[in-house]
PDB file of C-alpha atoms and ligand atoms in Angstrom:
ATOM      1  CA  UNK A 435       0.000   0.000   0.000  1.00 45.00           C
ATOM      2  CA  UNK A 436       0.893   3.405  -1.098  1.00 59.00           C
ATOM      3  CA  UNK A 437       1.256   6.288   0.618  1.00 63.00           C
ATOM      4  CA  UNK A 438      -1.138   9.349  -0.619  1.00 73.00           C
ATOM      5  CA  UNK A 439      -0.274  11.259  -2.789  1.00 77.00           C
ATOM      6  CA  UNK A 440      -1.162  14.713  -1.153  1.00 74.00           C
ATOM      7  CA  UNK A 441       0.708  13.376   1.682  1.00 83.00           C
ATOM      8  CA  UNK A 442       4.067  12.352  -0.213  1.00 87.00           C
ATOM      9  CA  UNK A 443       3.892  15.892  -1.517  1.00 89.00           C
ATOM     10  CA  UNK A 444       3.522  17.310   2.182  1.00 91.00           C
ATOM     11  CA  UNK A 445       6.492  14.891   3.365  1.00 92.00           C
ATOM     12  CA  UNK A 446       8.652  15.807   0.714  1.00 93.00           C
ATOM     13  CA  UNK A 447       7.953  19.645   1.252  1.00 94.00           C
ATOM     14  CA  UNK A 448       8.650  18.864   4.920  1.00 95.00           C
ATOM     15  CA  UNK A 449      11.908  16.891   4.392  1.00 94.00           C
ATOM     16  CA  UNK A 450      13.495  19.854   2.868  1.00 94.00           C
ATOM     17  CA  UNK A 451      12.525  22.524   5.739  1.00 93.00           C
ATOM     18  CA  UNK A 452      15.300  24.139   7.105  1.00 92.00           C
ATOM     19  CA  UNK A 453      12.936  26.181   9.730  1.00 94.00           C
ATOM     20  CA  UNK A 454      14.526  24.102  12.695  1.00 96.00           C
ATOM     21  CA  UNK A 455      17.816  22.945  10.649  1.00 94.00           C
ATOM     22  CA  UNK A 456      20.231  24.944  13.151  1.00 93.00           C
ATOM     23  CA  UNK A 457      21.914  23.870  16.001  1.00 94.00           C
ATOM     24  CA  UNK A 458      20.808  26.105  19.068  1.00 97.00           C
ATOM     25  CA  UNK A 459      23.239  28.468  21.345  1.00 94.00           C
ATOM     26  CA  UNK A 460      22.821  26.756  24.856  1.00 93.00           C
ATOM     27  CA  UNK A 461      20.309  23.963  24.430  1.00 96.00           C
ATOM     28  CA  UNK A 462      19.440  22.776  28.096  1.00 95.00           C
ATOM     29  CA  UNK A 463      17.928  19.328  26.211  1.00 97.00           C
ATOM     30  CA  UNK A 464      19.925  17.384  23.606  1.00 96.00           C
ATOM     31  CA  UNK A 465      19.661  14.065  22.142  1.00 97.00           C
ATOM     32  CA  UNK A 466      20.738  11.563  19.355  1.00 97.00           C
ATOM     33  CA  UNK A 467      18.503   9.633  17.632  1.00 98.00           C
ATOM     34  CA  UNK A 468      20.048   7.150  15.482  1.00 98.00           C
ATOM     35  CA  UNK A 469      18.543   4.448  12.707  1.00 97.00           C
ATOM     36  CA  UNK A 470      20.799   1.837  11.714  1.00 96.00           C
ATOM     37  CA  UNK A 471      18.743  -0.022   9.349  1.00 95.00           C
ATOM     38  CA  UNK A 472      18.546   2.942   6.935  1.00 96.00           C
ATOM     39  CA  UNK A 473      21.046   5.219   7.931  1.00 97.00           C
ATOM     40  CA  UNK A 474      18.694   8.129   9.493  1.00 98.00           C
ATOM     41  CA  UNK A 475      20.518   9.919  12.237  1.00 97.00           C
ATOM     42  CA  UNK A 476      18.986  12.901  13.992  1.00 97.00           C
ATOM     43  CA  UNK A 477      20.034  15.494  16.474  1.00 97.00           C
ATOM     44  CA  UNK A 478      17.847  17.706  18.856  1.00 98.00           C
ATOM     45  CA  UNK A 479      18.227  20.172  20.833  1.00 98.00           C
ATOM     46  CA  UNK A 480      15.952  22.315  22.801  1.00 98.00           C
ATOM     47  CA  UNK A 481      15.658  25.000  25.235  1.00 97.00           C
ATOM     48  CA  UNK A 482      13.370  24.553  27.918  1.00 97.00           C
ATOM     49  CA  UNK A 483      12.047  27.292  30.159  1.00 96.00           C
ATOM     50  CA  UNK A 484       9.916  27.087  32.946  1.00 96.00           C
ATOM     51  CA  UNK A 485       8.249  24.020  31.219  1.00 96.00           C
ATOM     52  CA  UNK A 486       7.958  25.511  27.909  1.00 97.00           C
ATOM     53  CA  UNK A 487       9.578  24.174  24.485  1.00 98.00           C
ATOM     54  CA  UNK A 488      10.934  27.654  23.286  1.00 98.00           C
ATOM     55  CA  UNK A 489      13.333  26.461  20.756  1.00 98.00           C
ATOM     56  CA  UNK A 490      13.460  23.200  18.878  1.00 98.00           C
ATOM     57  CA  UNK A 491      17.141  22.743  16.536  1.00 98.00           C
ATOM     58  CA  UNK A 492      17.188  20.040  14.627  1.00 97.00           C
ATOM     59  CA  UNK A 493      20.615  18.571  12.923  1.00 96.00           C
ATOM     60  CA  UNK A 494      21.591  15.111  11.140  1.00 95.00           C
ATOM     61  CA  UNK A 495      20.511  13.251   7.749  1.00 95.00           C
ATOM     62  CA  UNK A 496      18.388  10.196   6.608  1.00 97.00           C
ATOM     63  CA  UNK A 497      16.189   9.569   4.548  1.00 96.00           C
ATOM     64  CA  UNK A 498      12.855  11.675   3.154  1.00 95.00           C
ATOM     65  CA  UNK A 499      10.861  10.504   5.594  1.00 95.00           C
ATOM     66  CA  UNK A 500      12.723  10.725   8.812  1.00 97.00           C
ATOM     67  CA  UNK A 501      13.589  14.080   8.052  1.00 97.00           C
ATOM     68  CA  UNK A 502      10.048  15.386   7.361  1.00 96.00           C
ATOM     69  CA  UNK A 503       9.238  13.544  10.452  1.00 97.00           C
ATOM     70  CA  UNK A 504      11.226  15.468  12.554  1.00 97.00           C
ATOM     71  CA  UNK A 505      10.836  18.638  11.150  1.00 97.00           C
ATOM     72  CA  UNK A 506       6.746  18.101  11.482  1.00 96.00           C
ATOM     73  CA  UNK A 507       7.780  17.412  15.203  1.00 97.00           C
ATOM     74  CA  UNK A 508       9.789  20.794  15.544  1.00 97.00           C
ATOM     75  CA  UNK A 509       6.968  22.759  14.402  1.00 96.00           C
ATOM     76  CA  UNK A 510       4.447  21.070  16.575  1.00 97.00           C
ATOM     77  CA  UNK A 511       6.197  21.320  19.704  1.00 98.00           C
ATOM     78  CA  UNK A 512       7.659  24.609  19.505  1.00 98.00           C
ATOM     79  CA  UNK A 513       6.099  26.366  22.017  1.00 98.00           C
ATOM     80  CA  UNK A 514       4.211  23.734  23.845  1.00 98.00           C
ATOM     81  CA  UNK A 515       4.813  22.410  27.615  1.00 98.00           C
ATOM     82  CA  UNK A 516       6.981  19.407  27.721  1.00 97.00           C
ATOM     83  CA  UNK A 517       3.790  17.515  29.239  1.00 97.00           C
ATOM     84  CA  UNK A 518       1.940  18.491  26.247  1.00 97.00           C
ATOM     85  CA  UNK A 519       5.066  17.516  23.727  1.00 98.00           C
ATOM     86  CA  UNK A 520       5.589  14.284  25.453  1.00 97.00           C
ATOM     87  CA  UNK A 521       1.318  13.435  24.849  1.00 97.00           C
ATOM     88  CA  UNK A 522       2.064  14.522  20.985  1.00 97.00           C
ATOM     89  CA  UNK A 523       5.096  11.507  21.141  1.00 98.00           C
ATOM     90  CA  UNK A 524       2.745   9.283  22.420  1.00 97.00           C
ATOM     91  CA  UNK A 525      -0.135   9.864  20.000  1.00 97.00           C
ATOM     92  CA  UNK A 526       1.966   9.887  17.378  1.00 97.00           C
ATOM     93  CA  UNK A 527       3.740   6.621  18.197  1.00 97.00           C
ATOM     94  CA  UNK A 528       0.260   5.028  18.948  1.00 97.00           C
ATOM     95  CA  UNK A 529      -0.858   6.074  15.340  1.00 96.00           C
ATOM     96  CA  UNK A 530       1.786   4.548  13.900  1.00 95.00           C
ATOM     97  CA  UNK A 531       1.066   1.291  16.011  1.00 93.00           C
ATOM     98  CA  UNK A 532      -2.375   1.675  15.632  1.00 93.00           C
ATOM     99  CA  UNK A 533      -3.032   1.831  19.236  1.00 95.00           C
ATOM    100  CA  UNK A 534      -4.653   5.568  18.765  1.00 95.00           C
ATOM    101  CA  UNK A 535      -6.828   5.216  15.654  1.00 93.00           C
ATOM    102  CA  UNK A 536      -9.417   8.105  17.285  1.00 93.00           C
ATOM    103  CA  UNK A 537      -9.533  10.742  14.561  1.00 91.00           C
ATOM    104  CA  UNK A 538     -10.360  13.215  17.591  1.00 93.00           C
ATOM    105  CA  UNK A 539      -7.478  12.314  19.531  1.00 93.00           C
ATOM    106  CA  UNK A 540      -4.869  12.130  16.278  1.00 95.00           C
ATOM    107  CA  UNK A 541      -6.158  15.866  15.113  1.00 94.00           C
ATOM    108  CA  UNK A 542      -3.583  17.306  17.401  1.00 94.00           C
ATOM    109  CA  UNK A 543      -0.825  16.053  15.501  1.00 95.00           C
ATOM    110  CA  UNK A 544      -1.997  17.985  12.853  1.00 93.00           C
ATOM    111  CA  UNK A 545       0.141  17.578   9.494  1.00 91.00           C
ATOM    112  CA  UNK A 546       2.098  14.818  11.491  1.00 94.00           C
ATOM    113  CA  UNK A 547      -0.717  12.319  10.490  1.00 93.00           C
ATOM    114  CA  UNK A 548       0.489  12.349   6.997  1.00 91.00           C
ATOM    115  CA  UNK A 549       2.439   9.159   8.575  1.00 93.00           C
ATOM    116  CA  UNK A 550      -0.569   7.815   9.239  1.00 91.00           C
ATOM    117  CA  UNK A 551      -0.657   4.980   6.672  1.00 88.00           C
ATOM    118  CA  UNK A 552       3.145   4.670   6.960  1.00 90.00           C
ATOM    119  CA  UNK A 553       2.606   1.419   9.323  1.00 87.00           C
ATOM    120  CA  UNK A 554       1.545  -0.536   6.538  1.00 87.00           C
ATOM    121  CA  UNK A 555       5.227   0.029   5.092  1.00 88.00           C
ATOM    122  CA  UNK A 556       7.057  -1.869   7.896  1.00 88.00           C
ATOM    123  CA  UNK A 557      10.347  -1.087   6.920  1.00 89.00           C
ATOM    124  CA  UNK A 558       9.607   2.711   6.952  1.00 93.00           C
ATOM    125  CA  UNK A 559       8.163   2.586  10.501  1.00 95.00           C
ATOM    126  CA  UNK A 560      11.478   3.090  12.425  1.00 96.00           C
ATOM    127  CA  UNK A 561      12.300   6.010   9.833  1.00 97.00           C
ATOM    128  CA  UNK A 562       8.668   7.665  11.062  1.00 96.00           C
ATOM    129  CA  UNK A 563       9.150   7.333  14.825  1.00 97.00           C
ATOM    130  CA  UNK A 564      13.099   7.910  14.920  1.00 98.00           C
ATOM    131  CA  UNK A 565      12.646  11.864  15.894  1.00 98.00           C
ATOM    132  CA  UNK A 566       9.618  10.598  18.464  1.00 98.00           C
ATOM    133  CA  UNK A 567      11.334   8.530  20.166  1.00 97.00           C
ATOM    134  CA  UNK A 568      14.729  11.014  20.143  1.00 98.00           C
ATOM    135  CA  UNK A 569      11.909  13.741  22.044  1.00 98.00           C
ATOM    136  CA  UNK A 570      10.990  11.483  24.547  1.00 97.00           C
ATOM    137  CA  UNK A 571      14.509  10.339  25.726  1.00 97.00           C
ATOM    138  CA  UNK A 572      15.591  13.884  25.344  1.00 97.00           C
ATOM    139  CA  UNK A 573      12.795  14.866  27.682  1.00 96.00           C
ATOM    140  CA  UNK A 574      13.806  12.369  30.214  1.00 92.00           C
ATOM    141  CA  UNK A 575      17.001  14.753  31.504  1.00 83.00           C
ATOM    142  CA  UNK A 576      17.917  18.027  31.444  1.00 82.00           C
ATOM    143  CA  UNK A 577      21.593  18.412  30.484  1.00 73.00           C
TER     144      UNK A 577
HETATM  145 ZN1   ZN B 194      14.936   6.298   6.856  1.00 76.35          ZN
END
């Protein structure tokens, strides 16, 4: 199964942002995210203040669509709490595990659910969730 169209367009757009494609002065958050099986490797950084994302840098290289992945998840969590950016890493893993298939409760990941149909590409799951998973260990400690 294919991918839509619309939404290869959107991912492609997305996987040639540079927006968040800087490294940031004094991140207090930083993590590596790294994909073996295809080569993705990703790099984030944020700065956190008084429980609020203010800055989201993104570095590193991979594929299409682990880079318009992450770049999807620096513009929705820009801004947010880190509660709120750790329940957008949830929802978005549980799409793509079809554990959250309420269309109510996948709206806020906005253009994010252009992965939506990406489980039914196994081998382009890991690709999907690389950044995701990067947030949430990056959340887990403040440098
Ligand atoms: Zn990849």
């Amino acid at each position: 199964m294919e991918l839509d169209e619309l939404y290869t367009d959107l991912i492609l757009e997305y996987s040639q942002s540079n927006t968040h494609r800087k490294p940031l002065i004094r991140p207090n958050y930083k993590m590596r995210g790294v994909n073996p099986s295809c080569g993705d490797n990703i790099e984030l950084e944020l700065n956190v203040e008084n429980g609020m994302i203010k800055e989201v840098g993104l570095l590193g290289n991979g594929c299409a669509i682990s880079q318009a992945s992450a770049a999807m998840m620096a513009e929705l969590i820009e801004g947010k709490t880190v509660e709120e950016a750790k329940q957008f890493a949830k929802t978005f893993i549980g799409m793509i595990q079809k554990t959250v298939t309420d269309e109510e409760a996948l709206e806020v990941l906005e253009e994010a659910r252009a992965f939506q149909n990406i489980s039914n590409m196994p081998a382009r799951v890991k690709c999907a969730v690389l950044s995701w998973h990067t947030l949430e260990e990056a959340l887990e400690k403040e440098e």
